[in-house]
Amino acid sequence: MNWMNEFVVADEVLEALNNHAPVVALESTIISHGMPYPENVAVAKRVEDTVRKHGAVPATIAILKGRIHVGLTPDQLEQFAQTRDVMKCSRRDLPFAVSCELNGATTVSATMIIAEMAGIDVFATGGIGGVHRGAELNFDVSADLQEFAHTSVAVVSAGAKAILDIPKTLEYLETLGVPVIGLDTAEFPAFYSRTSGLALSLSLPTTAAIAAVIHEKKRMNLNGGILIANPIPATHEIPAHEIEPFINQALQQAAENGIDGKELTPFLLKTLNAATAGKSQQANEQLVLNNAAVAAQIACDLIAIRRKQPFIAL
Ligand code: PSU
Ligand code: MN
């Protein structure tokens, strides 16, 4: 099999990349495992529209029958959102899904890998995976974190999901040498809430200033990702004290049902959504839209910097 046959870049995305126009990568696990149908496809479309509205081309990344797609047509997106047997793919799963010609959803780690292969610098998600609570016993640390150590993509996220151990997640990123930059916030956001009580050492007030850091990192030849922490809009946040009892309940239910590994995150999101009568999913949608808008602005700012300051590696 010819590798190029497995890698399908949508016309619109290819044209933008060839013209050095701004492109934003989007993940697909949130579609297949993060939200139920038909809300998932409605949100995915709204996210793509938001990227466009802010001047960039969206590239939703997914594996369809073993082919890696960078950018989906509306029909492909609809079909993907309805498919039930989609494999959740992180780095380790990518060759398997392609080789066995499966349908695969890409997590943050797999989306970063494919975005980098395609030449896309900026990616918007909801919340990255991280160090799970109890990791000192169960060793559950998302592959997303390792990916930031070596894959050069900037990821806009509303912090790390509150279901995680956020202090350990930040420590882990520090160890891996990953810049975590707050957009107009000095605190690491906790997904559903704007605050976590954890101070960030890096914070910048504008998307242009963040784009300048992405540019500089590349110029200095420092491989690896950048995490941009963008808090949920205040009008949609669920305060930590309100969501915490539901998270504890969901974690307990997961333990009672023996749910672990890659099933854990989707289970917790689904259980939280049921327990909050849809409020957690509503917040999830709003923060993803907010991240899409910011990612598009960063992608535009980055292009503007490159036009003025043609790339010269140090
Ligand atoms: N953020 C969301 N919903 C999700 C995810 C993130 O709002 O469904 C997904 C992402 O794809 C992320 C993955 O990479 O969960 C992490 O899974 P795990 O904890 O198993 O590594
Ligand atoms: Mn895990």
Coordinates of C-alpha atoms and ligand atoms in Angstrom, one line a residue:
M1 CA 0.0 0.0 0.0
N2 CA 1.2 3.5 -0.8
W3 CA 1.3 5.7 2.3
M4 CA 0.1 8.7 0.3
N5 CA -3.1 6.8 -0.5
E6 CA -3.8 6.6 3.2
F7 CA -3.4 10.4 3.8
V8 CA -6.3 12.5 2.4
V9 CA -6.2 16.2 2.8
A10 CA -9.4 18.0 1.9
D11 CA -9.2 20.3 -1.1
E12 CA -9.9 23.4 1.0
V13 CA -7.3 22.5 3.6
L14 CA -4.7 21.7 0.9
E15 CA -5.3 25.0 -0.8
A16 CA -5.0 27.0 2.4
L17 CA -1.7 25.2 3.3
N18 CA -0.3 25.7 -0.1
N19 CA -1.1 29.4 0.1
H20 CA 0.2 29.7 3.6
A21 CA -3.2 30.7 4.8
P22 CA -4.3 30.0 8.4
V23 CA -5.6 26.5 9.2
V24 CA -6.8 25.1 12.6
A25 CA -6.8 21.4 13.3
L26 CA -9.8 19.9 15.2
E27 CA -9.9 16.5 17.0
S28 CA -12.6 13.8 16.5
T29 CA -12.7 11.9 19.8
I30 CA -14.9 14.6 21.2
I31 CA -17.3 13.9 18.4
S32 CA -17.4 10.1 18.7
H33 CA -16.7 9.6 22.5
G34 CA -17.3 13.0 24.1
M35 CA -20.9 13.8 23.1
P36 CA -24.0 11.8 22.0
Y37 CA -25.5 11.9 18.5
P38 CA -26.9 14.2 17.1
E39 CA -25.5 16.9 19.4
N40 CA -22.0 15.8 18.5
V41 CA -22.4 16.7 14.8
A42 CA -24.2 19.9 15.6
V43 CA -21.3 21.0 17.9
A44 CA -18.7 19.9 15.4
K45 CA -20.3 22.0 12.7
R46 CA -20.6 25.0 15.0
V47 CA -16.9 24.6 15.9
E48 CA -15.9 24.6 12.2
D49 CA -18.1 27.6 11.5
T50 CA -16.4 29.5 14.4
V51 CA -13.0 28.8 13.0
R52 CA -14.1 30.1 9.6
K53 CA -15.8 33.2 11.2
H54 CA -12.4 34.1 12.7
G55 CA -10.5 33.8 9.4
A56 CA -9.1 30.3 9.3
V57 CA -9.9 27.0 7.6
P58 CA -11.0 24.2 9.9
A59 CA -9.4 20.7 9.4
T60 CA -11.2 18.1 11.4
I61 CA -9.0 15.0 11.7
A62 CA -10.3 11.5 11.7
I63 CA -9.6 8.0 10.3
L64 CA -12.2 6.7 7.9
K65 CA -11.8 3.1 6.9
G66 CA -8.1 3.2 7.5
R67 CA -7.5 6.5 5.7
I68 CA -6.3 9.5 7.6
H69 CA -8.4 12.5 6.7
V70 CA -7.3 16.0 7.3
G71 CA -10.6 18.0 6.8
L72 CA -13.9 16.2 6.4
T73 CA -16.8 17.0 4.0
P74 CA -20.2 17.7 5.7
D75 CA -21.3 14.2 4.6
Q76 CA -18.2 12.6 6.0
L77 CA -18.7 14.5 9.3
E78 CA -22.3 13.4 9.5
Q79 CA -21.5 9.8 8.8
F80 CA -18.6 9.7 11.3
A81 CA -20.8 11.2 14.0
Q82 CA -23.4 8.5 13.5
T83 CA -21.0 5.5 13.4
R84 CA -21.0 3.5 16.6
D85 CA -17.9 1.3 16.3
V86 CA -15.3 4.0 16.1
M87 CA -12.0 3.2 17.7
K88 CA -10.6 5.9 20.1
C89 CA -7.0 6.3 18.7
S90 CA -4.1 7.8 20.6
R91 CA -0.5 7.5 19.3
R92 CA -0.2 3.8 20.0
D93 CA -3.4 3.0 18.0
L94 CA -2.7 4.9 14.8
P95 CA -0.8 2.2 12.8
F96 CA -3.3 -0.5 13.9
A97 CA -6.4 1.6 12.8
V98 CA -4.8 2.3 9.4
S99 CA -3.5 -1.2 8.8
C100 CA -6.9 -2.8 9.8
E101 CA -8.8 -0.2 7.8
L102 CA -10.9 0.8 10.8
N103 CA -12.8 4.0 11.6
G104 CA -10.9 5.9 14.2
A105 CA -11.4 9.0 16.3
T106 CA -8.2 10.9 17.0
T107 CA -7.5 12.0 20.6
V108 CA -5.4 15.1 21.3
S109 CA -2.1 13.0 20.9
A110 CA -3.1 11.4 17.6
T111 CA -4.5 14.7 16.3
M112 CA -1.2 16.5 17.1
I113 CA 0.8 13.9 15.2
I114 CA -1.4 14.1 12.1
A115 CA -1.6 17.9 12.3
E116 CA 2.2 18.1 12.3
M117 CA 2.5 15.7 9.4
A118 CA 0.1 17.9 7.4
G119 CA 1.9 21.1 8.4
I120 CA -0.8 22.6 10.6
D121 CA 0.6 24.5 13.6
V122 CA -2.5 25.3 15.7
F123 CA -5.1 22.9 17.1
A124 CA -8.3 23.6 19.1
T125 CA -9.8 21.1 21.6
G126 CA -11.9 21.1 24.7
G127 CA -9.6 19.9 27.4
I128 CA -6.5 17.8 27.1
G129 CA -6.0 14.5 28.8
G130 CA -3.7 14.5 31.8
V131 CA -2.7 12.7 35.0
H132 CA -5.8 10.9 36.4
R133 CA -6.7 11.1 40.1
G134 CA -5.1 8.2 41.9
A135 CA -2.3 8.0 39.2
E136 CA 0.2 7.2 42.0
L137 CA -1.6 3.8 42.3
N138 CA -3.1 3.1 38.8
F139 CA -0.4 4.9 36.6
D140 CA -3.1 6.4 34.4
V141 CA -1.4 9.3 32.6
S142 CA -2.9 10.3 29.3
A143 CA -0.7 9.8 26.2
D144 CA -1.6 13.5 25.4
L145 CA 1.1 14.7 27.8
Q146 CA 4.0 12.8 26.3
E147 CA 2.9 14.0 22.9
F148 CA 3.5 17.6 24.0
A149 CA 7.1 16.7 24.7
H150 CA 7.9 16.1 21.0
T151 CA 5.2 17.1 18.6
S152 CA 5.4 20.7 17.5
V153 CA 1.7 21.9 17.6
A154 CA 0.2 24.6 19.7
V155 CA -3.0 23.3 21.4
V156 CA -5.7 25.6 22.7
S157 CA -7.5 24.0 25.6
A158 CA -9.7 25.2 28.5
G159 CA -7.1 23.7 30.9
A160 CA -7.3 20.1 31.8
K161 CA -10.5 18.3 32.6
A162 CA -11.6 18.7 36.1
I163 CA -12.0 14.9 36.4
L164 CA -8.2 14.8 36.5
D165 CA -5.5 15.6 39.1
I166 CA -4.7 19.1 37.8
P167 CA -1.6 19.8 40.0
K168 CA 0.1 16.6 38.9
T169 CA -0.9 17.3 35.3
L170 CA 0.9 20.7 35.5
E171 CA 4.0 19.1 37.2
Y172 CA 4.2 16.5 34.4
L173 CA 4.1 19.2 31.7
E174 CA 6.8 21.1 33.5
T175 CA 9.0 18.0 33.6
L176 CA 8.5 17.5 29.9
G177 CA 9.5 21.1 29.2
V178 CA 6.1 22.1 27.8
P179 CA 5.3 25.8 27.9
V180 CA 1.8 26.3 29.4
I181 CA 0.6 29.8 28.6
G182 CA -2.5 31.4 30.0
L183 CA -4.4 33.7 27.6
D184 CA -5.2 36.7 29.8
T185 CA -5.2 34.6 32.9
A186 CA -2.6 33.9 35.6
E187 CA -4.4 30.8 36.8
F188 CA -4.7 27.4 35.1
P189 CA -8.3 26.9 34.2
A190 CA -10.2 23.7 35.2
F191 CA -12.3 23.0 32.1
Y192 CA -15.8 23.6 33.5
S193 CA -14.5 26.4 35.8
R194 CA -12.3 29.4 35.0
T195 CA -10.1 28.8 38.0
S196 CA -8.3 25.9 39.7
G197 CA -6.3 27.8 42.4
L198 CA -3.1 26.9 40.5
A199 CA -0.9 29.7 39.4
L200 CA 0.6 29.6 35.9
S201 CA 4.2 30.9 35.5
L202 CA 3.5 32.0 31.9
S203 CA 0.6 34.3 30.9
L204 CA 0.1 36.7 27.9
P205 CA -2.7 39.1 27.2
T206 CA -3.2 38.6 23.5
T207 CA -3.3 36.0 20.8
A208 CA -0.6 37.9 18.8
A209 CA 1.8 37.6 21.8
I210 CA 1.1 33.9 22.0
A211 CA 1.7 33.5 18.2
A212 CA 5.1 35.3 18.7
V213 CA 6.1 32.6 21.2
I214 CA 5.1 29.8 18.8
H215 CA 7.2 31.5 16.1
E216 CA 10.2 31.9 18.5
K217 CA 10.0 28.2 19.7
K218 CA 10.2 27.1 16.1
R219 CA 13.0 29.5 15.3
M220 CA 15.0 28.2 18.2
N221 CA 14.4 24.6 16.9
L222 CA 12.8 23.5 20.2
N223 CA 10.6 20.6 19.4
G224 CA 7.4 19.9 21.2
G225 CA 4.0 21.4 21.7
I226 CA 2.7 24.5 23.5
L227 CA -0.4 24.4 25.7
I228 CA -2.5 27.5 25.6
A229 CA -4.9 27.7 28.5
N230 CA -8.0 29.5 27.6
P231 CA -10.7 29.7 30.4
I232 CA -14.4 29.0 29.6
P233 CA -16.4 32.2 29.2
A234 CA -17.7 33.4 32.6
T235 CA -21.3 33.2 31.5
H236 CA -21.0 29.5 30.9
E237 CA -18.8 28.3 33.7
I238 CA -19.9 25.8 36.4
P239 CA -18.1 26.8 39.6
A240 CA -15.8 24.1 41.0
H241 CA -17.8 23.7 44.2
E242 CA -20.9 22.9 42.1
I243 CA -19.3 20.4 39.8
E244 CA -17.0 18.7 42.3
P245 CA -19.6 16.5 44.0
F246 CA -20.8 15.2 40.6
I247 CA -17.2 14.4 39.6
N248 CA -16.7 12.4 42.8
Q249 CA -19.9 10.5 42.2
A250 CA -18.8 9.7 38.6
L251 CA -15.4 8.6 39.8
Q252 CA -17.0 6.3 42.3
Q253 CA -19.3 4.8 39.7
A254 CA -16.4 4.2 37.4
A255 CA -14.5 2.4 40.2
E256 CA -17.6 0.3 41.1
N257 CA -18.1 -0.7 37.4
G258 CA -14.4 -1.5 36.9
I259 CA -14.0 1.1 34.2
D260 CA -10.5 2.1 33.4
G261 CA -8.0 2.7 30.5
K262 CA -9.3 4.5 27.5
E263 CA -13.0 3.9 28.5
L264 CA -12.6 6.1 31.6
T265 CA -12.6 9.6 30.1
P266 CA -15.7 8.9 27.9
F267 CA -17.5 7.2 30.9
L268 CA -16.8 10.2 33.2
L269 CA -18.1 12.7 30.7
K270 CA -21.2 10.7 30.0
T271 CA -22.0 10.2 33.7
L272 CA -21.4 13.8 34.5
N273 CA -23.7 14.9 31.7
A274 CA -26.5 12.7 33.0
A275 CA -26.0 13.8 36.6
T276 CA -26.0 17.5 35.7
A277 CA -29.0 17.2 33.4
G278 CA -26.9 18.3 30.4
K279 CA -25.3 21.3 32.0
S280 CA -21.8 19.8 31.8
Q281 CA -22.1 19.1 28.1
Q282 CA -23.5 22.6 27.6
A283 CA -20.4 24.0 29.2
N284 CA -18.2 21.7 27.2
E285 CA -19.7 23.0 24.0
Q286 CA -19.2 26.6 24.9
L287 CA -15.6 26.2 25.9
V288 CA -14.8 24.3 22.7
L289 CA -16.3 27.1 20.6
N290 CA -14.3 29.6 22.6
N291 CA -11.1 27.7 22.0
A292 CA -11.9 27.4 18.3
A293 CA -12.2 31.2 18.0
V294 CA -8.9 31.8 19.9
A295 CA -7.1 29.1 17.9
A296 CA -8.2 30.7 14.6
Q297 CA -7.0 34.1 15.8
I298 CA -3.6 32.6 16.8
A299 CA -3.3 30.9 13.4
C300 CA -4.0 34.3 11.7
D301 CA -1.5 36.1 13.9
L302 CA 1.1 33.5 13.2
I303 CA 0.8 33.9 9.5
A304 CA 1.1 37.7 9.9
I305 CA 4.3 37.2 11.9
R306 CA 5.7 34.9 9.3
R307 CA 4.9 37.3 6.5
K308 CA 6.8 40.1 8.3
Q309 CA 9.6 38.0 9.6
P310 CA 10.3 35.2 7.1
F311 CA 11.3 32.1 9.0
I312 CA 15.0 31.7 9.6
A313 CA 16.1 29.0 12.0
L314 CA 18.8 30.0 14.5
Ligands
PSU1 N1 -12.0 16.9 25.8 C1 -13.3 16.9 25.8 N2 -13.9 15.7 25.4 C2 -13.1 14.6 25.1 C3 -11.7 14.7 25.1 C4 -11.2 15.9 25.5 O1 -14.0 17.9 26.1 O2 -13.7 13.6 24.7 C5 -10.9 13.5 24.6 C6 -9.6 14.1 23.9 O3 -9.6 13.5 22.6 C7 -8.4 13.7 24.7 C8 -9.0 12.4 25.3 O4 -7.3 13.5 24.0 O5 -10.3 12.7 25.7 C9 -8.1 11.9 26.5 O6 -8.4 10.6 26.7 P1 -7.5 9.7 27.8 O7 -7.8 10.4 29.1 O8 -8.0 8.3 27.7 O9 -6.1 9.9 27.3
MN2 MN -5.5 6.8 30.3

